[in-house]
PDB file of C-alpha atoms in Angstrom:
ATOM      1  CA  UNK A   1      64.649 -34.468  79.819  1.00 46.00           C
ATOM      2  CA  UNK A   2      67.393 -37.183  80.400  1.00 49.00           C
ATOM      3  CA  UNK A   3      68.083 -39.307  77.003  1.00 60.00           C
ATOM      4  CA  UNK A   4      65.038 -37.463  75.137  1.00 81.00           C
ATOM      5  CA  UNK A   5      66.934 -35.083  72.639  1.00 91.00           C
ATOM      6  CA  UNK A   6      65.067 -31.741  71.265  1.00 94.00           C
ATOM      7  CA  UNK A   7      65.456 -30.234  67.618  1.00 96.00           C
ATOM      8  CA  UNK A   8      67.423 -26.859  67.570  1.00 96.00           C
ATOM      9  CA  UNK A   9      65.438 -23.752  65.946  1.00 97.00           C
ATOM     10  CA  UNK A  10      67.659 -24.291  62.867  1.00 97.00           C
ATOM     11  CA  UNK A  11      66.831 -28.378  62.239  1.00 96.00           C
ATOM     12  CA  UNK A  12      62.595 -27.256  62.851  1.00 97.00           C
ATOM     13  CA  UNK A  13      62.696 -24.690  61.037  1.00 97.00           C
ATOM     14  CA  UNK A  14      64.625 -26.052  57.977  1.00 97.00           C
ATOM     15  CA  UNK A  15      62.577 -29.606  57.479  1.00 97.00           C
ATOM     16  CA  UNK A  16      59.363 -28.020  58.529  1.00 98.00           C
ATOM     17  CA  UNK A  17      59.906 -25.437  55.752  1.00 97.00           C
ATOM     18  CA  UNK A  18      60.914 -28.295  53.338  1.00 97.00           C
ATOM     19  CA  UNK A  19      57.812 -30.618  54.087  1.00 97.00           C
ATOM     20  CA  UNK A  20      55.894 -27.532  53.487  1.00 97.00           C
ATOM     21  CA  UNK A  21      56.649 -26.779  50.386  1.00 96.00           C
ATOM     22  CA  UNK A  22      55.910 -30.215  49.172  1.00 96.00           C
ATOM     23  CA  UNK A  23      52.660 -29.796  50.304  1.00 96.00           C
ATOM     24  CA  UNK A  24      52.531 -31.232  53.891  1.00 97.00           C
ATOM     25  CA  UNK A  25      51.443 -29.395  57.301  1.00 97.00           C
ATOM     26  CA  UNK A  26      54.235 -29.122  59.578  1.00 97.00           C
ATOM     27  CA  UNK A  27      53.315 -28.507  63.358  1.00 97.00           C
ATOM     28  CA  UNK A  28      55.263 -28.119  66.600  1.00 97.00           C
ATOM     29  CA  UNK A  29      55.111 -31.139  68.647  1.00 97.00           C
ATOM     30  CA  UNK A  30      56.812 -32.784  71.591  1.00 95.00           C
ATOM     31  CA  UNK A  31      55.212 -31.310  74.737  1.00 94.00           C
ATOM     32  CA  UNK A  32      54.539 -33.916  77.190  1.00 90.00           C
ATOM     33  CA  UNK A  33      50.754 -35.090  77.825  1.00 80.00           C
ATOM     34  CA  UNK A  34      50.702 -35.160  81.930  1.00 74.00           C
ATOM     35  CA  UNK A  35      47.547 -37.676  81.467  1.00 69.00           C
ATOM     36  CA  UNK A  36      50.425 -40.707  79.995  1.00 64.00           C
ATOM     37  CA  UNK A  37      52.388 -42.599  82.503  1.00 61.00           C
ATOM     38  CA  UNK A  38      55.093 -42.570  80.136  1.00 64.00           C
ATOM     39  CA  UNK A  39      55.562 -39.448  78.578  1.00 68.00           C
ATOM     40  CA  UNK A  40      55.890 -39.714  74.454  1.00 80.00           C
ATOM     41  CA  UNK A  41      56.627 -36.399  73.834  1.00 88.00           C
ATOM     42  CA  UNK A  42      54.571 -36.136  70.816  1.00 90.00           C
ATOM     43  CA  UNK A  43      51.354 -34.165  72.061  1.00 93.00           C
ATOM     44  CA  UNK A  44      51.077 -30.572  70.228  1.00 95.00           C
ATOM     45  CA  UNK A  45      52.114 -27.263  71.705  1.00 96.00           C
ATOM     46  CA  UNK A  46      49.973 -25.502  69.961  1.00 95.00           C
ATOM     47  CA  UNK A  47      46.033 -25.694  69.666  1.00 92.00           C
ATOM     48  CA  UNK A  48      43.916 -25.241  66.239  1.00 93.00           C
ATOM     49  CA  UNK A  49      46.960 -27.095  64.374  1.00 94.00           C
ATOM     50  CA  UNK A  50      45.251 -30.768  64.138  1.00 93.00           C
ATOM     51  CA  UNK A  51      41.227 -31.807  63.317  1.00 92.00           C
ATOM     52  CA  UNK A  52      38.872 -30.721  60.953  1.00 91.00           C
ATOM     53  CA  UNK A  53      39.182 -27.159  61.322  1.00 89.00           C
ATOM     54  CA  UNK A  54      42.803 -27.121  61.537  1.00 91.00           C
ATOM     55  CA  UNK A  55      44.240 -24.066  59.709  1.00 85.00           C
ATOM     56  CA  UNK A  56      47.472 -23.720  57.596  1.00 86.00           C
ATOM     57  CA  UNK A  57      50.290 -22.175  58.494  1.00 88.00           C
ATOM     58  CA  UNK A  58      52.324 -19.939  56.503  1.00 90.00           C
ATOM     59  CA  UNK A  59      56.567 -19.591  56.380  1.00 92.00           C
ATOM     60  CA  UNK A  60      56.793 -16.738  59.029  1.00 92.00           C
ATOM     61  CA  UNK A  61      55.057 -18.631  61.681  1.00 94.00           C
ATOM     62  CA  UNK A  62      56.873 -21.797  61.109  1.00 96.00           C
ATOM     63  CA  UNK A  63      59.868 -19.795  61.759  1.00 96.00           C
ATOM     64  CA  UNK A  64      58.611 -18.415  64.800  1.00 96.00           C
ATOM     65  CA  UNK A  65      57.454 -21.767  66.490  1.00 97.00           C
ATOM     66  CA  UNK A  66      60.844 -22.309  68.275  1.00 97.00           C
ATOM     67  CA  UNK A  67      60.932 -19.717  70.008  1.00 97.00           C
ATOM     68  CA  UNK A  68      57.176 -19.481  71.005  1.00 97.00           C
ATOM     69  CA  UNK A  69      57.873 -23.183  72.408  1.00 97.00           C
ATOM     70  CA  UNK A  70      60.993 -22.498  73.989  1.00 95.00           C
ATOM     71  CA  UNK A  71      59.167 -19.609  75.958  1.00 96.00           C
ATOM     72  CA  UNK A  72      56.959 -22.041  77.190  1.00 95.00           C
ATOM     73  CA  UNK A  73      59.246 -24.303  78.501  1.00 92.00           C
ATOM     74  CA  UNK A  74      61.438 -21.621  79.934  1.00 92.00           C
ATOM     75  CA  UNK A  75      59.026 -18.700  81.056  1.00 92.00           C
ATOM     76  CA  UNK A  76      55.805 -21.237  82.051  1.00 90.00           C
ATOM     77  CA  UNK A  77      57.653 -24.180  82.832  1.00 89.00           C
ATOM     78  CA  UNK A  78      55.625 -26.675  80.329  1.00 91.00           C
ATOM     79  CA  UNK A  79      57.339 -29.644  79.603  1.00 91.00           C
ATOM     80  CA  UNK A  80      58.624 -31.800  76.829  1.00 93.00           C
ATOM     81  CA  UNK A  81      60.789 -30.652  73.975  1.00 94.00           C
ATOM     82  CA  UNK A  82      60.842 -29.358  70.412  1.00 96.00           C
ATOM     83  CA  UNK A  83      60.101 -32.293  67.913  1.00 97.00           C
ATOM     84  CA  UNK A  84      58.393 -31.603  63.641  1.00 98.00           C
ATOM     85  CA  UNK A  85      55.067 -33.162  63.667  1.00 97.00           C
ATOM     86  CA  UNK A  86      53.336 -32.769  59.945  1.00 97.00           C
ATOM     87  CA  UNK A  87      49.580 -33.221  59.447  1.00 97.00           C
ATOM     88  CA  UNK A  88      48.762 -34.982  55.633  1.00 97.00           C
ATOM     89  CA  UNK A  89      47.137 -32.687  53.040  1.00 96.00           C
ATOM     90  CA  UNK A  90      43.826 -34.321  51.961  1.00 96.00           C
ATOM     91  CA  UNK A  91      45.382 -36.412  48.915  1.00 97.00           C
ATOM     92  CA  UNK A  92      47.876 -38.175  51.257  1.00 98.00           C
ATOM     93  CA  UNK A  93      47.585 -40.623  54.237  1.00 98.00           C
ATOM     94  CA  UNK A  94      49.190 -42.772  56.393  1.00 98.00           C
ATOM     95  CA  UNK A  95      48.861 -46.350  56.962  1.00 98.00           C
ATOM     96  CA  UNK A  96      50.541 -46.547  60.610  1.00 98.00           C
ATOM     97  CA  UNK A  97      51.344 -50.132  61.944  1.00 98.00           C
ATOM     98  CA  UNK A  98      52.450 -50.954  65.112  1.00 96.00           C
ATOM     99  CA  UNK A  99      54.713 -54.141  65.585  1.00 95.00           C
ATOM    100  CA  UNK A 100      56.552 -54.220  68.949  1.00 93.00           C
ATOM    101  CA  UNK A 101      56.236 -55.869  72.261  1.00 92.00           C
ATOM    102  CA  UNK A 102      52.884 -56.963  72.496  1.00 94.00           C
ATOM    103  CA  UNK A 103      51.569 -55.101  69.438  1.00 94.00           C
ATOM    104  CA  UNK A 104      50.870 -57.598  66.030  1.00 95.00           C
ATOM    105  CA  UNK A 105      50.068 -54.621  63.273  1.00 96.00           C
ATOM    106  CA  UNK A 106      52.222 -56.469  60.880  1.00 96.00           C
ATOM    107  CA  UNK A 107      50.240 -59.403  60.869  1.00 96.00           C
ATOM    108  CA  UNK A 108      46.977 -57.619  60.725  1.00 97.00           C
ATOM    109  CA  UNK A 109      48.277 -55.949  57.719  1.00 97.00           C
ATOM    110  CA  UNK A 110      48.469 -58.825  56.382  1.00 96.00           C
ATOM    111  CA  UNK A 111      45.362 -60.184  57.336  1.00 97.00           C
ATOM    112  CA  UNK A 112      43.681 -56.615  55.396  1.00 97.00           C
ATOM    113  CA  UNK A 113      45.928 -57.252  52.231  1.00 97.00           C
ATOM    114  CA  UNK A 114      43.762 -61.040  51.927  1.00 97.00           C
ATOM    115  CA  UNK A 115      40.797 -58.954  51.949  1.00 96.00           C
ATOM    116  CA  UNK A 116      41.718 -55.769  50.138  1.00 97.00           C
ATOM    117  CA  UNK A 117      44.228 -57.430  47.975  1.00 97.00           C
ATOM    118  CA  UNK A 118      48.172 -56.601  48.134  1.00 97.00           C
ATOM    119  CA  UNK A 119      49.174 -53.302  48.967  1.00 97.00           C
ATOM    120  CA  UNK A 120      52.488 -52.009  47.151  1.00 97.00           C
ATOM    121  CA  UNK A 121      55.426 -50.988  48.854  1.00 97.00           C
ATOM    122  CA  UNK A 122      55.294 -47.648  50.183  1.00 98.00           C
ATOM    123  CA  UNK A 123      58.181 -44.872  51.351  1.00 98.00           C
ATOM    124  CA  UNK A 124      58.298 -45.590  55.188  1.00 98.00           C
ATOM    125  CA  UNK A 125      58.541 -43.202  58.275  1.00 98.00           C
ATOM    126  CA  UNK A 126      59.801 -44.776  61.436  1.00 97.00           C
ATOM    127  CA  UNK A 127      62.272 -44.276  64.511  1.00 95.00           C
ATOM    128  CA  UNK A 128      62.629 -48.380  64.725  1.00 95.00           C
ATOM    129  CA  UNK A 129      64.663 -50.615  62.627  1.00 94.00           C
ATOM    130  CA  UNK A 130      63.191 -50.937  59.018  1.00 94.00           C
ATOM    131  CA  UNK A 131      63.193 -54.321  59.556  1.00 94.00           C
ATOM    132  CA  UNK A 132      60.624 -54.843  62.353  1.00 94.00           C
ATOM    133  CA  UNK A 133      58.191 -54.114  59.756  1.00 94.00           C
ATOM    134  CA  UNK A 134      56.775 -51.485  62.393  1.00 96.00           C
ATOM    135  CA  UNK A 135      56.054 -47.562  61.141  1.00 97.00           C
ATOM    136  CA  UNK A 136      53.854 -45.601  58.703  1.00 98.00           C
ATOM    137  CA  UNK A 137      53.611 -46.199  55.079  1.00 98.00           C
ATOM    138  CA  UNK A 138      52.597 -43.565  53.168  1.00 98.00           C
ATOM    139  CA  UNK A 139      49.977 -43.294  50.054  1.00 98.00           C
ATOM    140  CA  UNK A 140      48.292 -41.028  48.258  1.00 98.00           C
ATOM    141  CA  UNK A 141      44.530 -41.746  47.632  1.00 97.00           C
ATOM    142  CA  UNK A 142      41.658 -39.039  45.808  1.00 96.00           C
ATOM    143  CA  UNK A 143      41.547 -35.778  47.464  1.00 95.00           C
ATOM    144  CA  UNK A 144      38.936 -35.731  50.063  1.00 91.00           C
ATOM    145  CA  UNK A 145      38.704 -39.600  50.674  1.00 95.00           C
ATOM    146  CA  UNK A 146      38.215 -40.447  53.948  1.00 95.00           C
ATOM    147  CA  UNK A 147      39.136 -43.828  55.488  1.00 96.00           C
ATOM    148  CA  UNK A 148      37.944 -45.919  58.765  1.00 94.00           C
ATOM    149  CA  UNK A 149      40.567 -44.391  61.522  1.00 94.00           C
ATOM    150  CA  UNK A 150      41.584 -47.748  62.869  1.00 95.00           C
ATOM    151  CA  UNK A 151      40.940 -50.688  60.461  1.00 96.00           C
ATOM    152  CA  UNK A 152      42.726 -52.992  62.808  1.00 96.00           C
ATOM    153  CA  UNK A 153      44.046 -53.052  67.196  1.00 95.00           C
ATOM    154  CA  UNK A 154      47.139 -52.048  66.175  1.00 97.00           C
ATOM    155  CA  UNK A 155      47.253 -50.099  62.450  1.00 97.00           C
ATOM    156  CA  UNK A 156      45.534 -46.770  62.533  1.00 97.00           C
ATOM    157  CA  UNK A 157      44.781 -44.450  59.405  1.00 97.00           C
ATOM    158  CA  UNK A 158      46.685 -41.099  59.690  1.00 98.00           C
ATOM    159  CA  UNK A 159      44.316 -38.655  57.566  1.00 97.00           C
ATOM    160  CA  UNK A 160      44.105 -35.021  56.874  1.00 95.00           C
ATOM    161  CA  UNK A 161      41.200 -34.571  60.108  1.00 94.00           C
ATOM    162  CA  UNK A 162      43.037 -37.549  62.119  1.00 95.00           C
ATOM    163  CA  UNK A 163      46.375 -37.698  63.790  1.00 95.00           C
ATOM    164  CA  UNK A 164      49.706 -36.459  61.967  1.00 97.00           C
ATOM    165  CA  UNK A 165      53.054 -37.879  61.958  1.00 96.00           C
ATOM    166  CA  UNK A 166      56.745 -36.940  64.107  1.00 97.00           C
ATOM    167  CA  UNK A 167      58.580 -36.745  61.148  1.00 97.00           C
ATOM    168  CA  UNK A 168      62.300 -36.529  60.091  1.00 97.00           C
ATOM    169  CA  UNK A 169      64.864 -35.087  61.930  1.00 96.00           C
ATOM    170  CA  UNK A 170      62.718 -35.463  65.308  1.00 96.00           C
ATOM    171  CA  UNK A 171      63.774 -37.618  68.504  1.00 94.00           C
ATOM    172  CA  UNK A 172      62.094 -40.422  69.383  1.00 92.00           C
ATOM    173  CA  UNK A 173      61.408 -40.964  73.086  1.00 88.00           C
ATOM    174  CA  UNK A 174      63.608 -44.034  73.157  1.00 87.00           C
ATOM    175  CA  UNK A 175      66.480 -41.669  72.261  1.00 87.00           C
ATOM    176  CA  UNK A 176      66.618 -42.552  67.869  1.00 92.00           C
ATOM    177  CA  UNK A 177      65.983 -40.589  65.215  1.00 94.00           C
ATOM    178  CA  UNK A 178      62.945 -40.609  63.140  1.00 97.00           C
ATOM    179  CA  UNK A 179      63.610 -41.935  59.466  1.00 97.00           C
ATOM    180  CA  UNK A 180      62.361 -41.715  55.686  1.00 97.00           C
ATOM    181  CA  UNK A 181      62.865 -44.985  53.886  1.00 97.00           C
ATOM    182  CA  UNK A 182      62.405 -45.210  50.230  1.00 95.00           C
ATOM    183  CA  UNK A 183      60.225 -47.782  48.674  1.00 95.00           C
ATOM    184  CA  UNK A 184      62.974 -50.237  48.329  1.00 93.00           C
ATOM    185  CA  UNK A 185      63.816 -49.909  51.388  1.00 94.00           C
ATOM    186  CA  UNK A 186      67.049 -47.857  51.709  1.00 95.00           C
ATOM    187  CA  UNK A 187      67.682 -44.779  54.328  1.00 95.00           C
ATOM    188  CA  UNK A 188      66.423 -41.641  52.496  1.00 94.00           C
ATOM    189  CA  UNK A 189      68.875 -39.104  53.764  1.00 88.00           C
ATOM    190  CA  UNK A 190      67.360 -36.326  53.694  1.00 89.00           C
ATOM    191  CA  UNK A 191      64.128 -37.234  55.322  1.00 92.00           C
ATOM    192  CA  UNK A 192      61.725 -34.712  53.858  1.00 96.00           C
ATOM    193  CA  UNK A 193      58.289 -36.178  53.211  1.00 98.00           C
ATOM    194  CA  UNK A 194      57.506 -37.017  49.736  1.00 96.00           C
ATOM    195  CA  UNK A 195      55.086 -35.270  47.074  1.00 96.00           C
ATOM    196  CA  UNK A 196      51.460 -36.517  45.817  1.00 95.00           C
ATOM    197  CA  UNK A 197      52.808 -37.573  42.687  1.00 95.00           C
ATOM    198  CA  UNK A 198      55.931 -39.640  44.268  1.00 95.00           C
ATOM    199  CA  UNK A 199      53.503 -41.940  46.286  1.00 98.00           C
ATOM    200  CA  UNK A 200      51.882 -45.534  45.416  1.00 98.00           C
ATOM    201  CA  UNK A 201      48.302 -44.691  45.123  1.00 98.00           C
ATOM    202  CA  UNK A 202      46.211 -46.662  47.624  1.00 98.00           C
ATOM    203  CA  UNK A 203      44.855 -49.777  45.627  1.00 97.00           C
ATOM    204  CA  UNK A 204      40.793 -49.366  44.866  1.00 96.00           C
ATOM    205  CA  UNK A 205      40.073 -52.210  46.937  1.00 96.00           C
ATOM    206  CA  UNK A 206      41.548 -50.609  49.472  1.00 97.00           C
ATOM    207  CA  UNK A 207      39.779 -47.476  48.745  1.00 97.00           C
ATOM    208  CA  UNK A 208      36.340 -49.159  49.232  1.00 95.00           C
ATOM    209  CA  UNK A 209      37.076 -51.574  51.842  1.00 95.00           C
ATOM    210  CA  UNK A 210      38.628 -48.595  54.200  1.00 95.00           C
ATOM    211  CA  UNK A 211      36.150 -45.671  53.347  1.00 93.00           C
ATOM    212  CA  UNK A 212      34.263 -44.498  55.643  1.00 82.00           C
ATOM    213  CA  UNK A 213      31.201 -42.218  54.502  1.00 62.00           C
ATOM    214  CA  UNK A 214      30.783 -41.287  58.238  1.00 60.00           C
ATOM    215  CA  UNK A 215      34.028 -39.405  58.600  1.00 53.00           C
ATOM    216  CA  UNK A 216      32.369 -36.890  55.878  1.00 50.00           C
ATOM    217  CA  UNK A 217      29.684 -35.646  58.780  1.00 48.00           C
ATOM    218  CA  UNK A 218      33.006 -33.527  60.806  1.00 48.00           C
ATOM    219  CA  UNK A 219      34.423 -31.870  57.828  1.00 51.00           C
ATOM    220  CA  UNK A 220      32.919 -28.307  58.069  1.00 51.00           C
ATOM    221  CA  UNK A 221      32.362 -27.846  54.394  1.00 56.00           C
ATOM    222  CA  UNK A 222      32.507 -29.692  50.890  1.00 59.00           C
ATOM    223  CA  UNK A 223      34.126 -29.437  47.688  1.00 59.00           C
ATOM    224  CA  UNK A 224      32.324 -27.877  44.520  1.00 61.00           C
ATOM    225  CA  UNK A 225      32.843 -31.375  42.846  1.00 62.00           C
ATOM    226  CA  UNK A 226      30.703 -33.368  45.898  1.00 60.00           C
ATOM    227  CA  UNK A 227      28.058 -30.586  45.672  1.00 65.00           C
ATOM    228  CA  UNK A 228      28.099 -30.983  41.810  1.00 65.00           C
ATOM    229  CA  UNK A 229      27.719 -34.948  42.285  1.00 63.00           C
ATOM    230  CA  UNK A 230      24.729 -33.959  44.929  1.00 62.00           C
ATOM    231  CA  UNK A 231      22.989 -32.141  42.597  1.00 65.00           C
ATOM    232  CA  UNK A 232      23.369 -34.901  39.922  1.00 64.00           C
ATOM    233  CA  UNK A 233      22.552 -37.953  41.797  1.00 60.00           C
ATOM    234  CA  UNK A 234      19.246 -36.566  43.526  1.00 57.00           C
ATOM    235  CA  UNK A 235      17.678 -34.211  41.075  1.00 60.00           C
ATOM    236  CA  UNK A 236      15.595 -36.694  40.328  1.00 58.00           C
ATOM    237  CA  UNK A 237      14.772 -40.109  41.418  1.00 55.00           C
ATOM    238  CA  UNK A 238      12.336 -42.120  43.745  1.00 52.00           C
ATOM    239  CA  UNK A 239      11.701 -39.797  46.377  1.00 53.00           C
ATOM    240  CA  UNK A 240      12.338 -36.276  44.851  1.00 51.00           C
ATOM    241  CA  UNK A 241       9.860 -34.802  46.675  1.00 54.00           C
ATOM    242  CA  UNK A 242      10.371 -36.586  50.240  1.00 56.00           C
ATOM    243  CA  UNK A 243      14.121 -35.256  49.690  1.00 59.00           C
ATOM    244  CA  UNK A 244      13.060 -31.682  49.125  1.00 60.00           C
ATOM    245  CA  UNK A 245      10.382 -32.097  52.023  1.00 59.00           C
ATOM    246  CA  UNK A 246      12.964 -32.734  54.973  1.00 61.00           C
ATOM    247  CA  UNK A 247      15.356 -29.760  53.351  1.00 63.00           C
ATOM    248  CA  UNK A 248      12.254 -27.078  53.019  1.00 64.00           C
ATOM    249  CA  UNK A 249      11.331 -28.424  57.027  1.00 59.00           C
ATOM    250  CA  UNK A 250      14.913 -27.712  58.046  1.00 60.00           C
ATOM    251  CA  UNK A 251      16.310 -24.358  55.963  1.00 59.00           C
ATOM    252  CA  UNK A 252      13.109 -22.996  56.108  1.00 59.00           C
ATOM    253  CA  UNK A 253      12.782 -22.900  60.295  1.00 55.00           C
ATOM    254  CA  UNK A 254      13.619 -19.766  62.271  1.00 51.00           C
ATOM    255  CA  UNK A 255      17.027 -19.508  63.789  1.00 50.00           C
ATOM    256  CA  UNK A 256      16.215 -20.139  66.868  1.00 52.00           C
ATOM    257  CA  UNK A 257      14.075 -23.407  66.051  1.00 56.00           C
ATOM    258  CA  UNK A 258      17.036 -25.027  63.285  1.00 58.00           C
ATOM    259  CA  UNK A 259      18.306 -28.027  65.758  1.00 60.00           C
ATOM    260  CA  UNK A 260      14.682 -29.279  66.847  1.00 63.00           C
ATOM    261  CA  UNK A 261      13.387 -28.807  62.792  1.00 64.00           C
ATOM    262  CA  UNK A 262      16.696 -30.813  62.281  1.00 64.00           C
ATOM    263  CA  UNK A 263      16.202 -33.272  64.700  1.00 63.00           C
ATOM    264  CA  UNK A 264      12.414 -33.918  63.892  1.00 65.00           C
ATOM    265  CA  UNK A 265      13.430 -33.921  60.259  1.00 64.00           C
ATOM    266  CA  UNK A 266      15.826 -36.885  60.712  1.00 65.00           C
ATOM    267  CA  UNK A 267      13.434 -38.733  63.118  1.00 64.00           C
ATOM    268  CA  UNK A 268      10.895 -38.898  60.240  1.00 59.00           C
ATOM    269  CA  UNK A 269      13.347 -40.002  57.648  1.00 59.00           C
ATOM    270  CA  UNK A 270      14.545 -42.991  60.272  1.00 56.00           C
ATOM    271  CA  UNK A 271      11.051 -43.981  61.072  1.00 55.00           C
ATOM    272  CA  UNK A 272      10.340 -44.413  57.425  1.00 51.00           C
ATOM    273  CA  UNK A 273      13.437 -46.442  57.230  1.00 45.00           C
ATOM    274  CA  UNK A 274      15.201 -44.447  54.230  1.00 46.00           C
ATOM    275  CA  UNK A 275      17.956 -44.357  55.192  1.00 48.00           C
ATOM    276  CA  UNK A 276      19.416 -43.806  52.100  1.00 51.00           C
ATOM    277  CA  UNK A 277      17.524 -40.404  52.312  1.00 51.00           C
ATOM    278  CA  UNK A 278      18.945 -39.430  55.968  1.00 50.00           C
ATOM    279  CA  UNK A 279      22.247 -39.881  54.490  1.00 53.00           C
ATOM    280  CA  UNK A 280      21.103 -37.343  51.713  1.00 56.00           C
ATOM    281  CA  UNK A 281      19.936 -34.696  53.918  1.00 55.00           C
ATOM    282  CA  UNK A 282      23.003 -34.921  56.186  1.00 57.00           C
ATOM    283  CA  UNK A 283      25.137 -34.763  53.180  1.00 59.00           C
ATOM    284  CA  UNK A 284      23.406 -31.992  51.930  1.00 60.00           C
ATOM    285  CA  UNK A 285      23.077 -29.830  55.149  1.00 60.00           C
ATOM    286  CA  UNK A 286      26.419 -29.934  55.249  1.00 58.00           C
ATOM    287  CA  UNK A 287      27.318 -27.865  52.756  1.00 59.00           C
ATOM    288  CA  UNK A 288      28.311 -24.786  53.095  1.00 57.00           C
ATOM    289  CA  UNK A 289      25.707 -21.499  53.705  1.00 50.00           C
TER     290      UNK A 289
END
């Protein structure tokens, strides 16, 4: 791949490993996506690695990833080369702005900061200059939050469910490095991702204006704090009884009956316009069995 440059096993393997251990998801990356035009080299090699039901990795699969890609490229003839992509834990995200060519994510950041007041500055992650303004600032923000993928064209939320980074040393396609810059700005040499506790927390207005309550519906299970704040906020109330109605006409179906009790379920709690109670029962049905 002329002027697109590939990690050695050694460079992978040594800041995935890193990034790991402060609590990010490192993945294999780089292999090229035949449906682009112009190959990024950023797709994943693997699958399972990225979504909702991603799973984590441990040490001595990291270490093997190399040379699982490399037979790949060599034994199957894929394409594209070996690059660190790292997924953020559930307490981290980032904010990733796009300012180049026709792209104005700069300004629309700005635009969000009149509205969600002014973000502070942020370690950045980037393969163009600092300068431009153009890359992905990261945050931490509560652990589970989950934020509106793409508040603006061209900024994009990169969450725990959503996306992940090409992080330090990796190539970019245009033949630089990625790059960790510090909050004030200067080269952090290194370029291992930073802790929870090392990050800006994401303001609160940002925090409401940004969350999204329908990103909960994919995650495949919940927290015993949610389920605790379930229980709390409709044990009682106006429509106890409605609340348990729709559960009892869902859990209590056969097996082979569950999606049509669900479906006529929510049909009755839309036609009665509550929908504060669909939200409840979707909430709730997600749990875990």
């Amino acid at each position: 791949h002329a002027g697109v440059q590939s990690l050695n096993a050694d460079e992978f393997v040594s800041a995935a490993l890193r990034n790991h251990s402060r609590g990010w998801h490192p993945l294999p990356v780089g292999r090229v996506d035949k449906s682009n035009d112009q190959p990024k080299y950023k797709a994943p090699w693997f699958k399972g690695l990225t979504g909702y039901d991603a799973k984590l990795t441990e040490p001595s699969e990291i270490k093997d990833w190399p040379r699982r890609v490399r037979k790949l490229i060599d034994e199957h003839g894929a394409s594209g080369i070996l690059s660190l992509g790292v997924r953020c834990p559930t307490d981290r995200i980032g904010i990733d702005v796009d300012q180049y060519g026709p792209k104005r994510g700069l300004d629309q950041l700005r635009e969000l900061e009149t509205k969600y007041g002014k973000l502070p500055t942020a370690p950045v992650v980037t393969a163009r200059p600092y300068e431009s303004g153009s890359g992905i600032r990261l945050f931490r923000v509560p652990d589970g939050w989950s934020g509106k993928t793409q508040p603006a064209e061209h900024i994009e939320l990169i969450q725990w469910f959503h996306r992940y980074l090409v992080a330090p040393p990796s190539f970019h396609y245009s033949g630089s490095r990625y790059q960790r810059y510090k909050r004030n700005g200067d080269l952090f040499g290194s370029g291992v991702l930073p802790e929870s506790k090392s990050l800006p927390m994401l303001p609160d207005g940002w925090l409401a204006g940004l969350g999204d309550l329908q990103a909960r519906a994919g995650r495949s299970d919940a927290t015993g704090e949610e389920i605790a704040d379930f229980e709390a906020r409709y044990s009682s109330g106006p429509q106890p009884e409605a609340v348990q109605w729709v559960i009892d006409q869902t859990i209590g179906a056969s097996p082979d009956q569950t999606r049509n009790a669900l479906r006529d379920a929510l049909c009755w709690a839309f036609v009665t316009q509550r929908v504060s109670l669909t939200r409840t029962v979707v909430e709730h049905l997600m749990r875990p069995s």
